[in-house]
PDB file of C-alpha atoms and ligand atoms in Angstrom:
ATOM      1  CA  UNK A   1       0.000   0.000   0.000  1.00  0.00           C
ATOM      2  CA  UNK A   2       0.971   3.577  -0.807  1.00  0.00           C
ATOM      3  CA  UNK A   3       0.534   6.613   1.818  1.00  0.00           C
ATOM      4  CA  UNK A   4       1.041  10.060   0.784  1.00  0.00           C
ATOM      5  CA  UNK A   5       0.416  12.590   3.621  1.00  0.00           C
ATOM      6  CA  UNK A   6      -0.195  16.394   2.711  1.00  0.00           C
ATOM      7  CA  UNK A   7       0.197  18.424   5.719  1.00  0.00           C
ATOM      8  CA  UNK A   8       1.975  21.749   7.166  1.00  0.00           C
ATOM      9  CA  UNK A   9       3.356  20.018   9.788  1.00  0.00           C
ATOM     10  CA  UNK A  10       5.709  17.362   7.878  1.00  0.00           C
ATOM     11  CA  UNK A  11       7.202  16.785  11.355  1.00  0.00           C
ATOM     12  CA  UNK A  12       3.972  15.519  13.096  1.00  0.00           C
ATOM     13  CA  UNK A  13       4.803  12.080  10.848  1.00  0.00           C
ATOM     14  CA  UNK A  14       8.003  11.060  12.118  1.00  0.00           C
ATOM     15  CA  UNK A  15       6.718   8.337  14.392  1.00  0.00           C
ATOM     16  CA  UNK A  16       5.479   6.526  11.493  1.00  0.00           C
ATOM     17  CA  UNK A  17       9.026   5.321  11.405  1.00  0.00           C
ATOM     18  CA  UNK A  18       8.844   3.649  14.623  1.00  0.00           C
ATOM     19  CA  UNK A  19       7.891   0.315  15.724  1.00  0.00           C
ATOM     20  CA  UNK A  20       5.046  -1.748  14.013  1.00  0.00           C
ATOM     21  CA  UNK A  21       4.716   0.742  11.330  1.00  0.00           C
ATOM     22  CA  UNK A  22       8.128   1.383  10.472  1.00  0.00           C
ATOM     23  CA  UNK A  23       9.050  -1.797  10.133  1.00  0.00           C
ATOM     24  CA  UNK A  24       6.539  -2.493   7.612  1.00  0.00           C
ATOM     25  CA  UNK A  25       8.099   0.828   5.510  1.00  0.00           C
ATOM     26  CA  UNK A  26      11.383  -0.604   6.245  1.00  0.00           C
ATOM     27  CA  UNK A  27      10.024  -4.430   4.643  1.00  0.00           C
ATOM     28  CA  UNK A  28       8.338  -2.744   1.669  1.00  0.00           C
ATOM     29  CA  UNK A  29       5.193  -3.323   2.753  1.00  0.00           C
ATOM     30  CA  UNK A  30       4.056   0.293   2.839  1.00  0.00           C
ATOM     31  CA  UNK A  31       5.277   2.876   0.843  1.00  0.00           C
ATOM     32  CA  UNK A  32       5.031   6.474   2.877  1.00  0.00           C
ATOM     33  CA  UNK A  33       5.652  10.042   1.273  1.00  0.00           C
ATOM     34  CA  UNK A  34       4.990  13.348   3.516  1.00  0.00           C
ATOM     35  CA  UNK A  35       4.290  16.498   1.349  1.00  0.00           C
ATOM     36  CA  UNK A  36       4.881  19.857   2.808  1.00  0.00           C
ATOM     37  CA  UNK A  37       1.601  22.289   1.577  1.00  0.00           C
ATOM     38  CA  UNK A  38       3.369  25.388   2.119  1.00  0.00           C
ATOM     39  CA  UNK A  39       5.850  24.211  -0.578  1.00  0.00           C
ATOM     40  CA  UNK A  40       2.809  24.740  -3.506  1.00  0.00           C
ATOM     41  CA  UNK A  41       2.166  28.033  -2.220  1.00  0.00           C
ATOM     42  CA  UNK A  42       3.275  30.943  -4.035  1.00  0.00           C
ATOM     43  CA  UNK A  43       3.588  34.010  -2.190  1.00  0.00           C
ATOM     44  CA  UNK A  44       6.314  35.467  -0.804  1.00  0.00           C
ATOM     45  CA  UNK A  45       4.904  33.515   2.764  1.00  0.00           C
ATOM     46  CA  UNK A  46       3.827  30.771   1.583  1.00  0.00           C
ATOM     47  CA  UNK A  47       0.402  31.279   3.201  1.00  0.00           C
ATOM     48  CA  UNK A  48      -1.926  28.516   2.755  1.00  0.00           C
ATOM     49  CA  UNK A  49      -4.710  30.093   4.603  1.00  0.00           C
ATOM     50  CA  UNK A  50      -7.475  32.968   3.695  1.00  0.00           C
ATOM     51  CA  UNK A  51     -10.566  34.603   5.595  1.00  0.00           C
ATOM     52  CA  UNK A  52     -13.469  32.744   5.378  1.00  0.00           C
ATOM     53  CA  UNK A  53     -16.144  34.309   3.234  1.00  0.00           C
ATOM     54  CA  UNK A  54     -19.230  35.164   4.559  1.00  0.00           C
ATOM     55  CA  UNK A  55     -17.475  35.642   7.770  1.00  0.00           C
ATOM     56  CA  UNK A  56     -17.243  34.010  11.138  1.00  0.00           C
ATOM     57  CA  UNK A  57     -13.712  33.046  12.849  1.00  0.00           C
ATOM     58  CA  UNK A  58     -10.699  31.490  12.392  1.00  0.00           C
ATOM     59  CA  UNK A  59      -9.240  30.838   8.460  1.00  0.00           C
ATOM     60  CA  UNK A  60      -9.603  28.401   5.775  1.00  0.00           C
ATOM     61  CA  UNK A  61      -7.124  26.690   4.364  1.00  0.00           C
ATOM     62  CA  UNK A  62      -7.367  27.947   0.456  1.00  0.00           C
ATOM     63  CA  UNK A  63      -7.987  25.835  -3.009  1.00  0.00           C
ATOM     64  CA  UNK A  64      -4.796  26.538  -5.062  1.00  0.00           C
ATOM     65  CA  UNK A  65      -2.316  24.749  -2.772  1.00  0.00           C
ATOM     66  CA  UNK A  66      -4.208  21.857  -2.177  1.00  0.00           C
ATOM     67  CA  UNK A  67      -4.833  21.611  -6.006  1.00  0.00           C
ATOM     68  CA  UNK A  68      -1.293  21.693  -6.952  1.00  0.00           C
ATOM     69  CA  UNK A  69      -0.024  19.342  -4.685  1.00  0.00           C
ATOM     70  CA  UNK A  70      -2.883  16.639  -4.871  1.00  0.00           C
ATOM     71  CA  UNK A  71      -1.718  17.008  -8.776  1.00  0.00           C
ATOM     72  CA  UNK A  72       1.625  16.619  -8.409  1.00  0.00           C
ATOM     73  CA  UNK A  73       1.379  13.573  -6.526  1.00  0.00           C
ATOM     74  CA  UNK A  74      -1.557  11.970  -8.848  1.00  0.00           C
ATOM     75  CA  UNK A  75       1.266  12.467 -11.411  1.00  0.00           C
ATOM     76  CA  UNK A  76       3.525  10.029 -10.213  1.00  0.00           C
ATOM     77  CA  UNK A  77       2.106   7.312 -10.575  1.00  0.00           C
ATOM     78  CA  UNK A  78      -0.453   7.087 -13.475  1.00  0.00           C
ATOM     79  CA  UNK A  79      -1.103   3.335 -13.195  1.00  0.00           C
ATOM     80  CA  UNK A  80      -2.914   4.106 -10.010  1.00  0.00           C
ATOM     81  CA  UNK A  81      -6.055   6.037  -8.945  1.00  0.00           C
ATOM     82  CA  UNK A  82      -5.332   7.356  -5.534  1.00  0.00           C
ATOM     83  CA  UNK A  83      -7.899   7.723  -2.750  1.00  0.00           C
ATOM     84  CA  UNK A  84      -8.400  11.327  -1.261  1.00  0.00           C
ATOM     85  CA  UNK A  85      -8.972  10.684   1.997  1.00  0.00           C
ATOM     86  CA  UNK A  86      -9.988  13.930   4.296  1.00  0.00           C
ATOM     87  CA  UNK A  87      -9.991  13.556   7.986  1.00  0.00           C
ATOM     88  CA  UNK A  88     -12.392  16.004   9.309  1.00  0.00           C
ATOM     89  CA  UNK A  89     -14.359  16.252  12.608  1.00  0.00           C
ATOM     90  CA  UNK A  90     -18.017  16.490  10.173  1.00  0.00           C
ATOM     91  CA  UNK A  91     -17.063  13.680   8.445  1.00  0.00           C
ATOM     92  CA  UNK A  92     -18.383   9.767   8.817  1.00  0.00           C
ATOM     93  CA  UNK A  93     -17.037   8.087  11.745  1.00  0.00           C
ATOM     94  CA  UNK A  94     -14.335   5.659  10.965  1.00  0.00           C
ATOM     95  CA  UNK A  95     -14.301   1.836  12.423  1.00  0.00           C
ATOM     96  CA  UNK A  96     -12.715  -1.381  12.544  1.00  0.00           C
ATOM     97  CA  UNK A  97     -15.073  -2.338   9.269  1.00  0.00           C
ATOM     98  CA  UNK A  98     -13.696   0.814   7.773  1.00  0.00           C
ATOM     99  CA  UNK A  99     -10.219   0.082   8.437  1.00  0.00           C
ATOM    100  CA  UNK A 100     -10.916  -3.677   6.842  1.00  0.00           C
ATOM    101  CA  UNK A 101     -12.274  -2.228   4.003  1.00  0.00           C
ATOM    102  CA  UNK A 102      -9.454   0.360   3.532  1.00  0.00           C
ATOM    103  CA  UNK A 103      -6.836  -2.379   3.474  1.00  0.00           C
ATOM    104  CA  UNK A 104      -7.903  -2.826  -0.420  1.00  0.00           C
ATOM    105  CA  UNK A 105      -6.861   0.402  -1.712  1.00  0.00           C
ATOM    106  CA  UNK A 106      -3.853   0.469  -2.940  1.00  0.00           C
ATOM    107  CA  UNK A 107      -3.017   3.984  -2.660  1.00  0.00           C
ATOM    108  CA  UNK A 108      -4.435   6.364  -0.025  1.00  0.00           C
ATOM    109  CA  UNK A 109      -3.270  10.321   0.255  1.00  0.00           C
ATOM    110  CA  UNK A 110      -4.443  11.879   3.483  1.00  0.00           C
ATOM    111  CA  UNK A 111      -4.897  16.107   3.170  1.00  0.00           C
ATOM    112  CA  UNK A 112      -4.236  16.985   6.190  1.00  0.00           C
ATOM    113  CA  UNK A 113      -6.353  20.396   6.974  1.00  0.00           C
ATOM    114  CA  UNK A 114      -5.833  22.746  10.047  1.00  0.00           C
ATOM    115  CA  UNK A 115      -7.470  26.097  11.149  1.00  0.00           C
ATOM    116  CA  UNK A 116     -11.506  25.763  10.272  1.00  0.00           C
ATOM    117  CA  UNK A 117     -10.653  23.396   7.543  1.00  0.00           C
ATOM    118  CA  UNK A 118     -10.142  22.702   3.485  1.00  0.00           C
ATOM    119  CA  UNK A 119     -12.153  25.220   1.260  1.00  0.00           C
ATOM    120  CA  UNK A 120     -15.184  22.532  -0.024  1.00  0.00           C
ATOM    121  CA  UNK A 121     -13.935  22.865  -3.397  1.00  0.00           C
ATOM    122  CA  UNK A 122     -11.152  20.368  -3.024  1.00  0.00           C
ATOM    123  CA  UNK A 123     -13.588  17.730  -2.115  1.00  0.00           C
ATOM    124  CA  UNK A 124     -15.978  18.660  -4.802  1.00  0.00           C
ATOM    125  CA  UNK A 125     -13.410  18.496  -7.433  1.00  0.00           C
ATOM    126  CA  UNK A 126     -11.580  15.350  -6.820  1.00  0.00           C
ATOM    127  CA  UNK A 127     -14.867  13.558  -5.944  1.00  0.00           C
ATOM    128  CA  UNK A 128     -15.430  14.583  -9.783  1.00  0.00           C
ATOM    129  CA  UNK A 129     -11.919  13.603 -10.903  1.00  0.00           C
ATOM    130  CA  UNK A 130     -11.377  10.570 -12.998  1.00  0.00           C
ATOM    131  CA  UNK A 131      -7.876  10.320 -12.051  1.00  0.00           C
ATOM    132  CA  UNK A 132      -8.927   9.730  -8.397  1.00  0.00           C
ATOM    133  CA  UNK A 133     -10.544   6.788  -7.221  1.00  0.00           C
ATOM    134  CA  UNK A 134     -13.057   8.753  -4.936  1.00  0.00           C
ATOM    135  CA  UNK A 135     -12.721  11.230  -1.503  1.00  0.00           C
ATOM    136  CA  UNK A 136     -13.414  10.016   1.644  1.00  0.00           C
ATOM    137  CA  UNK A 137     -14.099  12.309   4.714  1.00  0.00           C
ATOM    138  CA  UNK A 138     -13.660  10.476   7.923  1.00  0.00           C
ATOM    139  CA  UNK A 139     -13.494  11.567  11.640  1.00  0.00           C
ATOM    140  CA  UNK A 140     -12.353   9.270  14.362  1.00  0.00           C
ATOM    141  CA  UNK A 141     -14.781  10.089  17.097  1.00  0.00           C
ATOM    142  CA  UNK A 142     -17.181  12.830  18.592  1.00  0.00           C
ATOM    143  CA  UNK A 143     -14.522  15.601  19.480  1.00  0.00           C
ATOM    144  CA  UNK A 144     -12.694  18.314  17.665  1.00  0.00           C
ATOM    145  CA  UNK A 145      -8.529  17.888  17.187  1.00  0.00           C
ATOM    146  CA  UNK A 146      -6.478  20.771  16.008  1.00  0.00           C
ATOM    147  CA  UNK A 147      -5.904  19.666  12.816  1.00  0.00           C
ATOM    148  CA  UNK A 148      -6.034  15.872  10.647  1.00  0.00           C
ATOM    149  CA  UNK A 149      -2.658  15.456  11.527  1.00  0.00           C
ATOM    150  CA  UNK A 150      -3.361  12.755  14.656  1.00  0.00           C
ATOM    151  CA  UNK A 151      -6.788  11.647  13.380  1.00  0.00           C
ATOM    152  CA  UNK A 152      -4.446  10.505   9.684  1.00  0.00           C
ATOM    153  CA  UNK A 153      -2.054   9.204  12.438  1.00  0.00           C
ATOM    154  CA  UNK A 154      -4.604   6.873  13.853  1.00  0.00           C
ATOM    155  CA  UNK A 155      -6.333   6.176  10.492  1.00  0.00           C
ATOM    156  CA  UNK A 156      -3.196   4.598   8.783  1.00  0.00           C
ATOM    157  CA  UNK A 157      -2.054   2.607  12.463  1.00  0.00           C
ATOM    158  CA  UNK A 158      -5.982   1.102  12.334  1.00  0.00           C
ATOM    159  CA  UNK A 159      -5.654  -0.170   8.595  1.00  0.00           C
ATOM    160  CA  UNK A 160      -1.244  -0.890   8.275  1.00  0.00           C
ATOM    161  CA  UNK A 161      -1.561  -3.506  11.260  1.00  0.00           C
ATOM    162  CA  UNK A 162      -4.716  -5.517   9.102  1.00  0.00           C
ATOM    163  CA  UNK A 163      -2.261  -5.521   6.184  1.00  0.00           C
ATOM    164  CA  UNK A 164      -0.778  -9.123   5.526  1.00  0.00           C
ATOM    165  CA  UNK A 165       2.437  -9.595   7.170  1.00  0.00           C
ATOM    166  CA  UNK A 166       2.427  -6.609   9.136  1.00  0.00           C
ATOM    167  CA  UNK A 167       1.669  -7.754  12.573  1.00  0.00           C
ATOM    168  CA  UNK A 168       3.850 -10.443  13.326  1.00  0.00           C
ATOM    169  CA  UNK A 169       0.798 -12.606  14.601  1.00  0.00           C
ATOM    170  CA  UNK A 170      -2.223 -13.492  12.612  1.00  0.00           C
ATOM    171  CA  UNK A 171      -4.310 -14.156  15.605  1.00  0.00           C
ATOM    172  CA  UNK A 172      -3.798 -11.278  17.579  1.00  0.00           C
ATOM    173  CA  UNK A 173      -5.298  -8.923  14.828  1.00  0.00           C
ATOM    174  CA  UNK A 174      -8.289 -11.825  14.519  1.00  0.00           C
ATOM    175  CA  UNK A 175      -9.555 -11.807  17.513  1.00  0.00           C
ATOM    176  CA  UNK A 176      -9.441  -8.347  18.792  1.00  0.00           C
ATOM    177  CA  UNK A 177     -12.046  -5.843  19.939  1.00  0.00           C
ATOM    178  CA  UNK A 178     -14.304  -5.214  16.964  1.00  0.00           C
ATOM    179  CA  UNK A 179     -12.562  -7.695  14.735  1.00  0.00           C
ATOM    180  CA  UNK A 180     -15.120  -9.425  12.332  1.00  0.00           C
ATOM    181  CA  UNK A 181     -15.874 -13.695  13.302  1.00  0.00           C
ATOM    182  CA  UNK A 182     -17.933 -14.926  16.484  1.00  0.00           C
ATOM    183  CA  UNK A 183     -16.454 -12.360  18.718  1.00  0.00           C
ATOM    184  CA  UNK A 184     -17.833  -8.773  16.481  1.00  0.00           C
ATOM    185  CA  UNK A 185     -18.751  -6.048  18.298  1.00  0.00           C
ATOM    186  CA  UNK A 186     -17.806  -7.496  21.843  1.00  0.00           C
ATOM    187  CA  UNK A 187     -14.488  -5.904  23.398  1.00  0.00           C
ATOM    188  CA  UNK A 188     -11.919  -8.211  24.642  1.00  0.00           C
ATOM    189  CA  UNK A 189     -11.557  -9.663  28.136  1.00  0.00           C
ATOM    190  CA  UNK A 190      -9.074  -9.272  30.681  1.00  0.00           C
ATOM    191  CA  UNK A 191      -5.688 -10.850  30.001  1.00  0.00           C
ATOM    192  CA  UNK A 192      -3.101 -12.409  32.280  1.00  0.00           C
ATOM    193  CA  UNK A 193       0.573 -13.213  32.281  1.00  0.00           C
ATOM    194  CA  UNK A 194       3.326 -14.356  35.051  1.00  0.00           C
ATOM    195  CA  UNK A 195       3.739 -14.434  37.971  1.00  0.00           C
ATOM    196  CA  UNK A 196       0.797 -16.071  38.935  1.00  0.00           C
ATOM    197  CA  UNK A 197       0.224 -14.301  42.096  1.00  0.00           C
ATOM    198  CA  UNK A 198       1.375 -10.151  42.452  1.00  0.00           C
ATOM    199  CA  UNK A 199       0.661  -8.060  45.372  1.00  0.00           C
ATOM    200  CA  UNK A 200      -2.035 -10.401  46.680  1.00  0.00           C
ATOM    201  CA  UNK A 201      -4.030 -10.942  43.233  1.00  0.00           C
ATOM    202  CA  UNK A 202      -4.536 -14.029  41.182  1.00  0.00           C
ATOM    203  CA  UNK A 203      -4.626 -15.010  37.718  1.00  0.00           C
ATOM    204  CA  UNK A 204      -8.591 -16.880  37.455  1.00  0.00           C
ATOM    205  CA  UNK A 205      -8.327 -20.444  37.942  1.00  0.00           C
ATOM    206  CA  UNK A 206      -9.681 -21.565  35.073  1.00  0.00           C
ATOM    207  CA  UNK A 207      -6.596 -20.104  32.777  1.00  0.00           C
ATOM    208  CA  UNK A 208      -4.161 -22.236  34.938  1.00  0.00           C
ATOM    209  CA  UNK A 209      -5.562 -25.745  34.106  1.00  0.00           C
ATOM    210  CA  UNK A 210      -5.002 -25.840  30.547  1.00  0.00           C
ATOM    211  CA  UNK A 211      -8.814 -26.880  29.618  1.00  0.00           C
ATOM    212  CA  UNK A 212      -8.991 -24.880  26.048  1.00  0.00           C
ATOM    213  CA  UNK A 213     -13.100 -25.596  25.780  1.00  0.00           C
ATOM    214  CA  UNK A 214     -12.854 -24.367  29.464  1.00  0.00           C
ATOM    215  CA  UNK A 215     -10.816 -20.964  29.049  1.00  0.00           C
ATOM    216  CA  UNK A 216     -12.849 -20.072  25.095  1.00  0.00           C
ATOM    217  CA  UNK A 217     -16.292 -20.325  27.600  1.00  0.00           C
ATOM    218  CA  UNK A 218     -14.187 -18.374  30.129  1.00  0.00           C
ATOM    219  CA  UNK A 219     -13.245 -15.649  27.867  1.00  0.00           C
ATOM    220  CA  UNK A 220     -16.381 -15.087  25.951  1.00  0.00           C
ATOM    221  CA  UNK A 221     -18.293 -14.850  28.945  1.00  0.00           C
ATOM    222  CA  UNK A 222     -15.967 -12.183  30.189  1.00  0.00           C
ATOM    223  CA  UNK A 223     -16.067 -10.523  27.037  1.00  0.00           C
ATOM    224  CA  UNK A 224     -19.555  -9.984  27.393  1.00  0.00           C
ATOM    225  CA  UNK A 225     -19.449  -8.468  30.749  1.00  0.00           C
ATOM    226  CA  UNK A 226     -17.117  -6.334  30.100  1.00  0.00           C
ATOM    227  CA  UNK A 227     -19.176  -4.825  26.836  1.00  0.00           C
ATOM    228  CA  UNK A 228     -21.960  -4.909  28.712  1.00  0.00           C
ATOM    229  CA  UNK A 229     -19.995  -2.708  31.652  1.00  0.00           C
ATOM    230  CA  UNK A 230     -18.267  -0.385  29.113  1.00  0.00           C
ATOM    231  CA  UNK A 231     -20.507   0.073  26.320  1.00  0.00           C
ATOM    232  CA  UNK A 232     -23.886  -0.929  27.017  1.00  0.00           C
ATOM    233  CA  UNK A 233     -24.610   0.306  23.678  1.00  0.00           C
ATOM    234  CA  UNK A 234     -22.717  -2.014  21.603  1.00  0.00           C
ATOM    235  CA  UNK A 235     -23.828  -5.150  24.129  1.00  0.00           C
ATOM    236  CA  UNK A 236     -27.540  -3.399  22.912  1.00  0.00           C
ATOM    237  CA  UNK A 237     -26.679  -4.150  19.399  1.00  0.00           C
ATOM    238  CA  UNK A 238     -25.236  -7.352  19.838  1.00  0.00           C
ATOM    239  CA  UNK A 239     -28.540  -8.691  21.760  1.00  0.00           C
ATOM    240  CA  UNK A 240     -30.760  -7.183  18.652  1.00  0.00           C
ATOM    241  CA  UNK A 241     -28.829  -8.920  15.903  1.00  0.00           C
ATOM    242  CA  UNK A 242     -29.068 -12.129  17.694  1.00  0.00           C
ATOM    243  CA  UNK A 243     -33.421 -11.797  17.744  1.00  0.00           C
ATOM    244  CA  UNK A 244     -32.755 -10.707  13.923  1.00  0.00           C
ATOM    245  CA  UNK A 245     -34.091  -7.318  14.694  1.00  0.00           C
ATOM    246  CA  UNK A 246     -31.213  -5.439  13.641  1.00  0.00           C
ATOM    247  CA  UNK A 247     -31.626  -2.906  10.300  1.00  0.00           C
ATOM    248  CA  UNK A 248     -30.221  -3.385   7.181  1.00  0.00           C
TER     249      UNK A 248
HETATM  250 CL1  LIG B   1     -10.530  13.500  11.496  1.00  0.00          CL
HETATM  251  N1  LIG B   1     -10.096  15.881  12.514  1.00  0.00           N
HETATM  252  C1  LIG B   1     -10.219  16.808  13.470  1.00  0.00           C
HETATM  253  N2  LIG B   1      -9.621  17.988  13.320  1.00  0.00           N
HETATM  254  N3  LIG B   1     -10.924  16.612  14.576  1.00  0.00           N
HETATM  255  C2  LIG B   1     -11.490  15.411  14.707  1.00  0.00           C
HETATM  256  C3  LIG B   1     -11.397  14.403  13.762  1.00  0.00           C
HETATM  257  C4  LIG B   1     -10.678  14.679  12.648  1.00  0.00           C
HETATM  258  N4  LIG B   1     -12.103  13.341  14.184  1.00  0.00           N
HETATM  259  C5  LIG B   1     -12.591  13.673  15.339  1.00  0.00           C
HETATM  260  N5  LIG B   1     -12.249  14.923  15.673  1.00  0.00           N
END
């Protein structure tokens, strides 16, 4: 998968190079590129930003930049459509289906907006584009950031770690919270490891004695309390789909 990551703050990317993720850059397995907007600005400030029109506060970040540099990197490679993908507070809240589904593109470049956000043109005209594969506007939860920078941060950690060979273990990207199988939309269960005893607290029995059809009953019953604890909504849900009441 390709990343390309428009932003003013080229700096806010340099812990992709760490850990999971940059050792899947360092494999091959992504390919990352970090464009600097102010560099497609012309003025003598490279100002990125106007007044909004029709008023109100803050700035928006301007057309003309944007255009030149979502060009310029469409350019390079004309075998491929990119995605546009915009991480904004009004857009549709990203998931753990989203991030599965994301894995399939083969190219995604995150425009990274700050101040009150991207002039709607850009959207508009790449949603129109033929040499684009579509835009996407995502937010990662109810609550505003500064900027895209950390929301584009989370969005590419969610999808690079479902991409084959990037977590070192199958299984523990299977059966995580939200994953897709039996477990969906039930979060995970306390885990344990040694020693078996630490300031007067136990690991639960029933992990100690090696019964697999034992510990699976174990765990999915404690995954169920603990949705049902922590988000009553999704435990909700989960008791709807089984009576086949759910929509769509
Ligand atoms: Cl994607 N961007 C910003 N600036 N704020 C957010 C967000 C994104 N998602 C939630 N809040």
């Amino acid at each position: 998968m390709r990343i390309d990551l428009v932003t003013i703050f080229p700096d806010y990317f340099t812990p992709l190079t760490l850990s999971l993720l940059g050792k899947a850059i360092a494999a091959g397995l992504i390919e990352v590129h970090v464009h600097d907007l102010r560099t497609f600005a012309h003025d003598r400030h490279n100002t990125v930003d106007d007044t909004p029109y029709g008023g109100g506060p803050g700035m928006v970040m301007g057309p003309q930049p944007w255009g030149e540099a979502l060009d310029a990197i469409a350019a390079t490679n004309k075998e491929l459509r990119p995605v546009l993908v915009v991480p904004t507070p009004s857009g549709v809240v990203f998931d753990q289906r989203a991030a599965q589904a994301w894995t399939s593109d083969p190219w995604l470049v995150f425009a990274c907006g700050r101040y009150e956000g991207i002039d709607a043109r850009v959207a508009q005209h790449y949603s129109a584009s033929a040499d684009w594969a579509g835009v996407r506007e995502v937010g990662i939860g109810d609550y505003v950031l500064a900027g895209g920078e950390v929301a584009s941060l989370v969005l590419i950690e969610a999808i690079a770690r479902l991409l084959p060979g990037v977590v070192g273990n199958e299984a523990s990207v299977t059966d995580d919270s939200f994953a897709s199988g039996s477990m969906a939309h039930l979060l995970e269960g306390p885990v344990f490891t040694k020693p078996q005893e630490w300031r007067g607290l136990t690991v639960p029995e029933v992990l100690l004695g090696g019964h697999h059809g034992q510990i699976t009953s174990w765990r999915a019953e404690q995954a169920r309390l603990r949705t049902a604890q922590m988000r009553p909504e999704l435990a909700a849900d989960l008791a709807s789909d089984q009576h086949g009441d759910h929509q769509s």
